[in-house]
Coordinates of C-alpha atoms in Angstrom, one line a residue:
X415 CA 5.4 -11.9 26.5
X416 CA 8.8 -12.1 24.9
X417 CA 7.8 -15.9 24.3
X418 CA 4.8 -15.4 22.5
X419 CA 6.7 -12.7 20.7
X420 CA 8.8 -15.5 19.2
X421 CA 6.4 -18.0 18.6
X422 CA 4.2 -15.1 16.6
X423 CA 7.1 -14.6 14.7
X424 CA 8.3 -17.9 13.9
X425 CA 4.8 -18.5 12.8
X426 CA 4.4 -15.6 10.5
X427 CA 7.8 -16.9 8.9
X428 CA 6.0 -20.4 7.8
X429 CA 3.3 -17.8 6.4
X430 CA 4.8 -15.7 4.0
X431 CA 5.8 -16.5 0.6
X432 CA 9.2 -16.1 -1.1
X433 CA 8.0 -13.1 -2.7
X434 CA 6.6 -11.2 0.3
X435 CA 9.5 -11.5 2.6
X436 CA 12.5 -9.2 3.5
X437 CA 13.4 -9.6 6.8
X438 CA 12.2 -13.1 7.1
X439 CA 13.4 -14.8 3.7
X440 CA 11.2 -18.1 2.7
X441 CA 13.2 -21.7 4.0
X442 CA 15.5 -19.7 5.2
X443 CA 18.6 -21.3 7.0
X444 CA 18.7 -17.6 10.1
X445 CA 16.6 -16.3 11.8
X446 CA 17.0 -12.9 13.7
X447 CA 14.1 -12.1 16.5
X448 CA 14.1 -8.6 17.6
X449 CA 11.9 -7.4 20.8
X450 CA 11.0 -4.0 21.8
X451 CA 10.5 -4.2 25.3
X452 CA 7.2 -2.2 24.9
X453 CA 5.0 -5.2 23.2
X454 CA 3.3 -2.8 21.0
X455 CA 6.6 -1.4 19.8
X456 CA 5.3 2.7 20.4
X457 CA 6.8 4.7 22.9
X458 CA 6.4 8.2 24.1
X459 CA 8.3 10.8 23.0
X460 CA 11.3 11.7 25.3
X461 CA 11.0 7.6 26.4
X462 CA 13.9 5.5 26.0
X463 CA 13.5 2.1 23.4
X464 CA 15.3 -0.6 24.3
X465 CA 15.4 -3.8 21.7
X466 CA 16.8 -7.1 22.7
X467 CA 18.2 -8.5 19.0
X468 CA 18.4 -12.4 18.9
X469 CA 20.2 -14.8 15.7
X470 CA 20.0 -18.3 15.2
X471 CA 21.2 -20.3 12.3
X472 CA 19.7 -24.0 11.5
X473 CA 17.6 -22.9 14.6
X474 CA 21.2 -22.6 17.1
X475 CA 21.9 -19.3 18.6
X476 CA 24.9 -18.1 17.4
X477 CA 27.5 -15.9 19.1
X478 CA 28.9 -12.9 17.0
X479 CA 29.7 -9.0 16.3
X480 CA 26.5 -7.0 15.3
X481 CA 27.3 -3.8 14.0
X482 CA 24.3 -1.6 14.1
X483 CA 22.9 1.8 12.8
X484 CA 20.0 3.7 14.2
X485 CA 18.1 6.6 12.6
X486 CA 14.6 8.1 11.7
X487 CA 12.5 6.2 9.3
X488 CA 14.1 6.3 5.6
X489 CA 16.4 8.9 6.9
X490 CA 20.0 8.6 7.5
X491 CA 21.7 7.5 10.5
X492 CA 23.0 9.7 13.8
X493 CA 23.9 6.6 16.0
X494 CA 25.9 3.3 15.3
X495 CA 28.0 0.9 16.9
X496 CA 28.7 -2.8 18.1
X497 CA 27.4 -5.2 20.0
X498 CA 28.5 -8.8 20.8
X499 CA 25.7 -11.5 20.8
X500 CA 26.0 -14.5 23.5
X501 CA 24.5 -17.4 23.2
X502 CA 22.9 -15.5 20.1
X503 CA 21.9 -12.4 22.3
X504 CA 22.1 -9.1 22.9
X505 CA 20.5 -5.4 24.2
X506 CA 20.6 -2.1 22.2
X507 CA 19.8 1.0 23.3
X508 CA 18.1 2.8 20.9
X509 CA 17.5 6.1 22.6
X510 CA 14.5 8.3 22.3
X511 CA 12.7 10.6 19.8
X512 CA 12.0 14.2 20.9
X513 CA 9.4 14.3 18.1
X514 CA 6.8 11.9 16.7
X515 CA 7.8 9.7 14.2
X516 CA 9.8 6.3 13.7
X517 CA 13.3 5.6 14.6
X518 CA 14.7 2.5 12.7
X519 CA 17.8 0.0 13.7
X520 CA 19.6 -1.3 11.1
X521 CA 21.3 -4.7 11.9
X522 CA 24.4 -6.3 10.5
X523 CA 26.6 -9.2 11.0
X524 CA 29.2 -11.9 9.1
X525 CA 28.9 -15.5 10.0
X526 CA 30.7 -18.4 8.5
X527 CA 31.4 -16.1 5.6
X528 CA 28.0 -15.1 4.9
X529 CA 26.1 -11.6 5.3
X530 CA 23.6 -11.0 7.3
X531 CA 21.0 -7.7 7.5
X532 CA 18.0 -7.3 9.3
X533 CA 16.1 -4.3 10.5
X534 CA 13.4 -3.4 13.1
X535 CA 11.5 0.0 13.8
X536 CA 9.6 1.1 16.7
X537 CA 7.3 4.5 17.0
X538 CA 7.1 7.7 19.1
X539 CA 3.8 9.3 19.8
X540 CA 2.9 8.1 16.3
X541 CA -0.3 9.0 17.1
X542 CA 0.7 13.2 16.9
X543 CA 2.5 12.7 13.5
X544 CA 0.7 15.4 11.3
X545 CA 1.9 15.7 7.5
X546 CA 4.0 18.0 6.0
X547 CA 1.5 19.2 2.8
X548 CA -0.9 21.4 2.7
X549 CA -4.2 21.2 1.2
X550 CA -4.4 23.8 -1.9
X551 CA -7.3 26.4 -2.0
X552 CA -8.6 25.1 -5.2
X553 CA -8.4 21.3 -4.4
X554 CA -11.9 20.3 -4.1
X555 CA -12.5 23.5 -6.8
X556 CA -9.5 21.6 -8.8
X557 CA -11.1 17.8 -9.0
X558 CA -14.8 18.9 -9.1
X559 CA -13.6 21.2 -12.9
X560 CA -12.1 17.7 -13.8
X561 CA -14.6 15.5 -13.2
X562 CA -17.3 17.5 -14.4
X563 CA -15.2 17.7 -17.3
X564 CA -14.2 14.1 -17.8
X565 CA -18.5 13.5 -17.3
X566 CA -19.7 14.5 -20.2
X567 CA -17.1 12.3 -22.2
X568 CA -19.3 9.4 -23.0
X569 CA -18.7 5.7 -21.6
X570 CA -16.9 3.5 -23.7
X571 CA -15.6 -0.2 -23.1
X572 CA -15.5 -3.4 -24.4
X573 CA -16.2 -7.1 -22.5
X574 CA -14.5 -10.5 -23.4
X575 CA -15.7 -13.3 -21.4
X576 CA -12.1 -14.9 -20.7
X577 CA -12.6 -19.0 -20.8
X578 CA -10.1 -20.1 -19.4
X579 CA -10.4 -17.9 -16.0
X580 CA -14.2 -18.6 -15.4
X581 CA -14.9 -22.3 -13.2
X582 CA -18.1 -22.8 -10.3
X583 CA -17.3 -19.6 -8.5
X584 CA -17.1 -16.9 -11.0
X585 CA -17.2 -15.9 -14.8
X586 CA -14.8 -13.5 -15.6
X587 CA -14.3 -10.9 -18.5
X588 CA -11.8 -8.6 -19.8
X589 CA -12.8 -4.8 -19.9
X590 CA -10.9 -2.5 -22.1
X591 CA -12.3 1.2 -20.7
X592 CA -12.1 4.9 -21.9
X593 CA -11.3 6.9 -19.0
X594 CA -11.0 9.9 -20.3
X595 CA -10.3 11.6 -24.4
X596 CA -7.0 9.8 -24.7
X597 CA -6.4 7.1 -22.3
X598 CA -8.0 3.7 -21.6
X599 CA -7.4 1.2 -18.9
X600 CA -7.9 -2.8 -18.5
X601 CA -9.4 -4.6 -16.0
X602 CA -11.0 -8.3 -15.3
X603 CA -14.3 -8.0 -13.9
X604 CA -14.9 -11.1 -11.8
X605 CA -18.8 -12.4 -11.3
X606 CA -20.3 -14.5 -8.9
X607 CA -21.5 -17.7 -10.8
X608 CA -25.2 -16.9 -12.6
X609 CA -25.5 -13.5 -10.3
X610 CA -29.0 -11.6 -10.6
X611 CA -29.9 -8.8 -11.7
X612 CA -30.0 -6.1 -9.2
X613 CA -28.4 -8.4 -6.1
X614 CA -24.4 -7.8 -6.1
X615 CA -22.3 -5.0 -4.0
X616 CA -19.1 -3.9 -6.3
X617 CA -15.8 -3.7 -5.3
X618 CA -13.3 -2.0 -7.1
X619 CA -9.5 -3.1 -6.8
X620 CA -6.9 -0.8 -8.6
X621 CA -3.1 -1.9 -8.7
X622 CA 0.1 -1.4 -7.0
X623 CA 3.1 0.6 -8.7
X624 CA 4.7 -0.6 -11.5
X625 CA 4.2 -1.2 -15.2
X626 CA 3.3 -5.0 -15.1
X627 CA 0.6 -7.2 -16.0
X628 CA -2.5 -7.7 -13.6
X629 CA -1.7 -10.2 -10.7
X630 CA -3.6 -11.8 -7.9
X631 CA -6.8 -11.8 -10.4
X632 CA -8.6 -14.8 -9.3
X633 CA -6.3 -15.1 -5.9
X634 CA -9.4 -14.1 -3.7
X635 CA -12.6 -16.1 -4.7
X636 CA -14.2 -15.4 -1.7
X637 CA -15.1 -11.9 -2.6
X638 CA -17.3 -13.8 -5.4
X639 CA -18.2 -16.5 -2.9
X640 CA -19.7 -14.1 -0.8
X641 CA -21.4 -12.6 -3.8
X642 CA -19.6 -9.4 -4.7
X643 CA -18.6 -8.5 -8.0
X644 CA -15.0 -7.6 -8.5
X645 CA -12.7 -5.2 -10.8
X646 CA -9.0 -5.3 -10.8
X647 CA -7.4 -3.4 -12.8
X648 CA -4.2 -1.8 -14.4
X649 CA -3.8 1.9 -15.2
X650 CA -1.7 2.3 -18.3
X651 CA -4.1 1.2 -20.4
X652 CA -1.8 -1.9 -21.4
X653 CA -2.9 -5.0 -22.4
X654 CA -2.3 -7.8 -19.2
X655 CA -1.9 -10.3 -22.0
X656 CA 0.9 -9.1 -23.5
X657 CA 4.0 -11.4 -23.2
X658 CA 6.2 -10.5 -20.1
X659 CA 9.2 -9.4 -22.8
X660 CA 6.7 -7.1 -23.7
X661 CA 5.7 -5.5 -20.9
X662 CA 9.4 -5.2 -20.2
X663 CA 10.5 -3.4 -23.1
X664 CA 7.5 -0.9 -22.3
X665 CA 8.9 -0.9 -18.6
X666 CA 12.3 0.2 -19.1
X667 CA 11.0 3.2 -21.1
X668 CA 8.1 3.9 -19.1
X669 CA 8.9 3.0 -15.7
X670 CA 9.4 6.8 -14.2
X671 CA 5.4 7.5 -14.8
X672 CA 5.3 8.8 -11.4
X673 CA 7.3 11.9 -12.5
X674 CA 5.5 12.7 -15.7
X675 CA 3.7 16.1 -16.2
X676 CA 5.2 16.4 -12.4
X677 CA 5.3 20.5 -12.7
X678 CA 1.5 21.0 -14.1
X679 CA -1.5 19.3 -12.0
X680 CA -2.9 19.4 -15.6
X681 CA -0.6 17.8 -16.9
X682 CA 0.7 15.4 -14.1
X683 CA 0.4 11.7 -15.8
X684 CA -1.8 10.6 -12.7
X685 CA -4.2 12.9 -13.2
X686 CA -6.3 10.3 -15.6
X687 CA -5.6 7.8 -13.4
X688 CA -7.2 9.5 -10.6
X689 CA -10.4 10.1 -13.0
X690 CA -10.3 7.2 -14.1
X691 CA -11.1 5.7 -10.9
X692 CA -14.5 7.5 -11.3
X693 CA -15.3 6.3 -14.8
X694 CA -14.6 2.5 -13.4
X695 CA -17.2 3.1 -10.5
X696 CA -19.6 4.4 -13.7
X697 CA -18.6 1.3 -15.3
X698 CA -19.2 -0.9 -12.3
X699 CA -22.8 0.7 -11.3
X700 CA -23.9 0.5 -14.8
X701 CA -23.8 -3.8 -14.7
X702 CA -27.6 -4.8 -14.3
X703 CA -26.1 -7.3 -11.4
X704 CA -25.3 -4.3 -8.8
X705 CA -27.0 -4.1 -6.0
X706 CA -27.7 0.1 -6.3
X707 CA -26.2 0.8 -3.2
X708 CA -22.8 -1.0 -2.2
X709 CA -20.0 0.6 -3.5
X710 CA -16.5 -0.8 -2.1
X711 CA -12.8 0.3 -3.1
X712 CA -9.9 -1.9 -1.8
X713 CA -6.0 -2.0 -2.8
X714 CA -2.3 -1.7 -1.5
X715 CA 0.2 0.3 -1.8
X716 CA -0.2 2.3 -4.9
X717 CA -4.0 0.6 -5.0
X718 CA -3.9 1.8 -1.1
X719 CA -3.3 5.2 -1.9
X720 CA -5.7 5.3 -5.4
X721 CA -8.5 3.4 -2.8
X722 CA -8.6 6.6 -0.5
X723 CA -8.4 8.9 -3.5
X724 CA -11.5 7.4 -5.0
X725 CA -13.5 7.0 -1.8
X726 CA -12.8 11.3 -1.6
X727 CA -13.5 11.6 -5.0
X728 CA -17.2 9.9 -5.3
X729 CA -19.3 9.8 -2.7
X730 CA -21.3 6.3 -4.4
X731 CA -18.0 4.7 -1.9
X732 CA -19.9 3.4 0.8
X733 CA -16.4 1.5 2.1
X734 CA -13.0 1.8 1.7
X735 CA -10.3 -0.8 2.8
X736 CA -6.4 0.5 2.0
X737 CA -2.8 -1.0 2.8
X738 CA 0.1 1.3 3.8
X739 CA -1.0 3.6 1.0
X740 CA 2.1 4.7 -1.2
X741 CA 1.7 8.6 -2.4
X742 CA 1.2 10.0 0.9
X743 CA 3.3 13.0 1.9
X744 CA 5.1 13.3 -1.1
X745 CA 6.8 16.4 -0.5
X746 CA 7.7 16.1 3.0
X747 CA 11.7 15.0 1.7
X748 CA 11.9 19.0 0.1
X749 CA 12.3 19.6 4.4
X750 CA 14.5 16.3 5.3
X751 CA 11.2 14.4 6.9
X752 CA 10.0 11.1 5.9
X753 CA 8.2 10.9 2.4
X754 CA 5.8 8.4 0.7
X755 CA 6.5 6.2 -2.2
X756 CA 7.7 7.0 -4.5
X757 CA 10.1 9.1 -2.4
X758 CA 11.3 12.3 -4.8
X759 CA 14.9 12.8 -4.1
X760 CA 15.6 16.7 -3.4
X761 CA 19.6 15.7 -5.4
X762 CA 17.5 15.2 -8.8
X763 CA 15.8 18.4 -9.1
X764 CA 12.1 16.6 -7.2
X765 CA 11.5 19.5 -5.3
X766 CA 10.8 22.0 -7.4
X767 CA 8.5 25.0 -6.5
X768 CA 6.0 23.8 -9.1
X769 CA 6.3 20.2 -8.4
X770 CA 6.0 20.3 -4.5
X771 CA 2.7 22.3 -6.1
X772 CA 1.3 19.7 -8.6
X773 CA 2.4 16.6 -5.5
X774 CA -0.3 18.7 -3.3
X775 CA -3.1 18.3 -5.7
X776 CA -2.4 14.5 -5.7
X777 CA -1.3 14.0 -2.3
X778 CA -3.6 11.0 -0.3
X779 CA -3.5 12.9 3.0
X780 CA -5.2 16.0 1.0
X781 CA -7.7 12.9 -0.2
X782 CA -8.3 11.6 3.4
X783 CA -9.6 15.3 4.5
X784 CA -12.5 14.4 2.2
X785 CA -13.1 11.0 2.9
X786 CA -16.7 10.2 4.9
X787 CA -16.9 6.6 4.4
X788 CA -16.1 4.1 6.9
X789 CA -12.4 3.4 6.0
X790 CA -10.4 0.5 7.5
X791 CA -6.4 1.0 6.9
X792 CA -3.8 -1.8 7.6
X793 CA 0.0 -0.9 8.2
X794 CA 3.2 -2.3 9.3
X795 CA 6.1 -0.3 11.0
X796 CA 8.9 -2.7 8.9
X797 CA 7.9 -1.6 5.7
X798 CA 10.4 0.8 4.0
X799 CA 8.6 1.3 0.4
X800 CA 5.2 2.7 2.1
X801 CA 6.9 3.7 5.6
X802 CA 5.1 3.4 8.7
X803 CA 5.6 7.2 9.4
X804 CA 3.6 8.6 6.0
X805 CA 0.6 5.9 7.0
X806 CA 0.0 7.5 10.3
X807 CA 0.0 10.9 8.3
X808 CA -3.0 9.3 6.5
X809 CA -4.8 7.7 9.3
X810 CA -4.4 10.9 11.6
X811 CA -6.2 13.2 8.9
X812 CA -9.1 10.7 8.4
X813 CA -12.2 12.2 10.2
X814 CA -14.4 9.4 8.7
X815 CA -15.5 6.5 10.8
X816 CA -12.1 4.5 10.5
X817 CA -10.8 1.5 11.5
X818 CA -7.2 -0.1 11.6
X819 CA -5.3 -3.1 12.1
X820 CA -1.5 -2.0 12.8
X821 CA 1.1 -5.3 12.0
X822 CA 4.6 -4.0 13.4
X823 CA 6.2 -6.4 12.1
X824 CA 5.1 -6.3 8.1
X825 CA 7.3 -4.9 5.8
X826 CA 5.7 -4.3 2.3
X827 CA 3.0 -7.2 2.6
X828 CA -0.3 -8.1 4.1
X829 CA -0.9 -12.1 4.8
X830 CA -3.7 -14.4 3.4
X831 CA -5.7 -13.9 6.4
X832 CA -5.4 -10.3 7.0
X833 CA -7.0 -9.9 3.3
X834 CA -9.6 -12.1 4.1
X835 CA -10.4 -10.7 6.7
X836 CA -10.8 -6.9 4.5
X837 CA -13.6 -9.0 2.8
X838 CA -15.2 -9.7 6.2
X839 CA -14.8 -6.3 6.9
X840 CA -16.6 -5.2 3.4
X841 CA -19.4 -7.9 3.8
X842 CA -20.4 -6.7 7.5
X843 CA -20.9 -2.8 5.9
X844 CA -23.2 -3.6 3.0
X845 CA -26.7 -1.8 3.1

């Protein structure tokens, strides 16, 4: 087992681009291999983890001093120490959790003058994790006011065919669309080559965090190989082609959206984002191409979390597909526990009594109550932006029909096959 352990990740480290890796840096001269000795990496509570940590460099293993940190996920240490690798290897102890949840060692060592970090984290009865926040009484009273609201605003956009990103697969086209009285968002809508009227499911794909311009655009074809028509958007109602100097001076002044209107669910900054999420499922079943009955949301991170929230919102979502979804448990840092992106820090004023309120109302794992689509959810345990911990908040409160594919070794990524195989997953669900 510990063989195949090695090969899968030695693999999975030809795989990933320079962007996408942490632990496992692109072309990279070291490697470290860490191995729970429980294959799955989850353990019991009260059961002890034990990790065998392994370093090579130009593929040697390498003797040295490891100093090491353990503690819960995101959360500061309670146990370090050393450890001396031979023949590049050594065991750690990591102890046990009394509660479910995540703990985390944190690796480091100096070789030949150079630093060296790594990190691995294994679960305890992950499967008992239950979120900190509470559903408000008004929540469903809260977002059916605001969307009954928002619907009698009438729907405005505009369509530029976009030349240069149509070939043989698809045509696509630039949406500019009003999502409620004072904001707009952008989006490419991507067609299958000379679709019919009345033949196409819909898939909606809304971003990660961040104020950038829209990536990964025409990076999955075979959603419009297989016939579906596709909208990715952004949610700041910025132009995606603006310059990147731009988008930077915007960014610097507008990068702390996430705490905007953060002490009024009326006036939280997300709040047209979430109804806006609507207005683009108006949009998309509006086309003359859509099918009139397959409705699909799919994103990461951010676009994880805002995937849930519109498959609880409108029940046209006949499937939902989300990666470790960001904004989930929000407030569970106000008690010392593990919290979602963007992770509120109690030290700047976060936790507020009214902002621990408005979080509730926008909180995914108050979304997931209501989702009753089938829902597939992919996670890793490595990931420290969307930590493992928050995701198994999620997928424990889904009721829905639900499935998962759990990657302990991801950090904040999902490889090329695992998102084609959320299309597979899409195309075997349509009515």
């Amino acid at each position: 087992m510990k063989k195949y352990l090695f090969l899968v990740l030695l693999l999975s480290i030809c795989l990933i681009t320079p962007t996408q890796a942490e632990n496992y840096p692109y072309r990279s001269d070291y490697l470290w291999v860490t191995v729970p000795d429980h294959a799955d990496w989850i353990y019991q509570t009260g059961e002890k983890a034990t990790i065998e940590v392994q370093f090579y460099k130009y593929g040697i293993p390498r003797d040295a001093v490891v100093e090491y940190s353990i503690g819960g996920d995101l959360l500061k240490s309670d146990k370090s120490g050393k450890v001396t690798l031979r023949n590049g290897r050594a065991t750690i102890d990591m102890g046990t959790s009394k509660s479910p949840g995540f703990r985390d060692l944190r690796l480091t060592t100096t070789l030949d003058g150079t630093t060296y970090r790594h990190h691995v984290k294994v679960g305890f009865s992950p499967e008992k994790i239950v979120p900190f926040t509470q559903e408000p009484k008004d929540f469903l009273d809260f977002w059916q006011k605001s969307l009954a609201e928002n619907q009698k605003i009438p729907m405005k956009y505009t369509k530029e065919l976009v030349k240069e990103m149509c070939d043989d697969v698809e045509d696509a086209y630039l949406i500019k669309l009003q999502v409620d009285r004072r904001h707009w968002l952008y989006g490419y809508l991507l067609v299958p080559k000379k679709a019919q009227p009345g033949t196409c499911p819909v898939v909606l794909t809304p971003p990660g965090a961040g104020v950038k311009t829209i990536k990964e655009v025409t990076s999955r074809p075979y959603y419009q190989q297989a016939g579906m028509i596709r909208f990715v958007t952004e949610i700041h109602g910025m132009r995606p082609t603006m310059n990147e100097e731009d988008f930077a001076d915007i960014r610097s002044a507008f990068s702390e959206y996430l705490e905007m209107g953060l002490d009024s669910p009326e006036h939280y900054y997300m709040r047209h984002v979430y109804l806006g999420l609507v207005r683009c499922i108006d949009f998309l079943t509006s086309l003359p191409e859509w099918d009139g009955r397959n409705v699909a949301v799919m994103g990461g991170s951010q676009g994880g979390a805002l995937s849930l929230i519109a498959a609880a919102l409108d029940k046209r979502v006949t499937c939902c597909v989300a990666n470790h979804p960001a904004l989930s448990d929000m407030a569970a840092g106000s008690v010392g526990h593990t919290s979602g992106y963007p992770h509120f820090k109690a030290e700047e004023g976060m936790y507020s009594e009214a902002n621990i309120r408005t979080m509730s109302y926008y909180d995914v794992v108050n979304f997931a109550r209501h989702v009753t689509c089938p829902t597939y959810l992919t996670w890793g345990f490595n990931d420290d932006t969307c930590p493992p911990t928050t995701s198994y908040a999620v997928w424990n409160t889904l009721t829905c029909e639900k499935e998962s594919l759990i990657t302990p070794i991801n950090e904040h990524w999902t490889s090329d096959a695992t998102n084609r195989g959320q299309m597979e997953w899409i195309r075997k669900r349509l009515k």
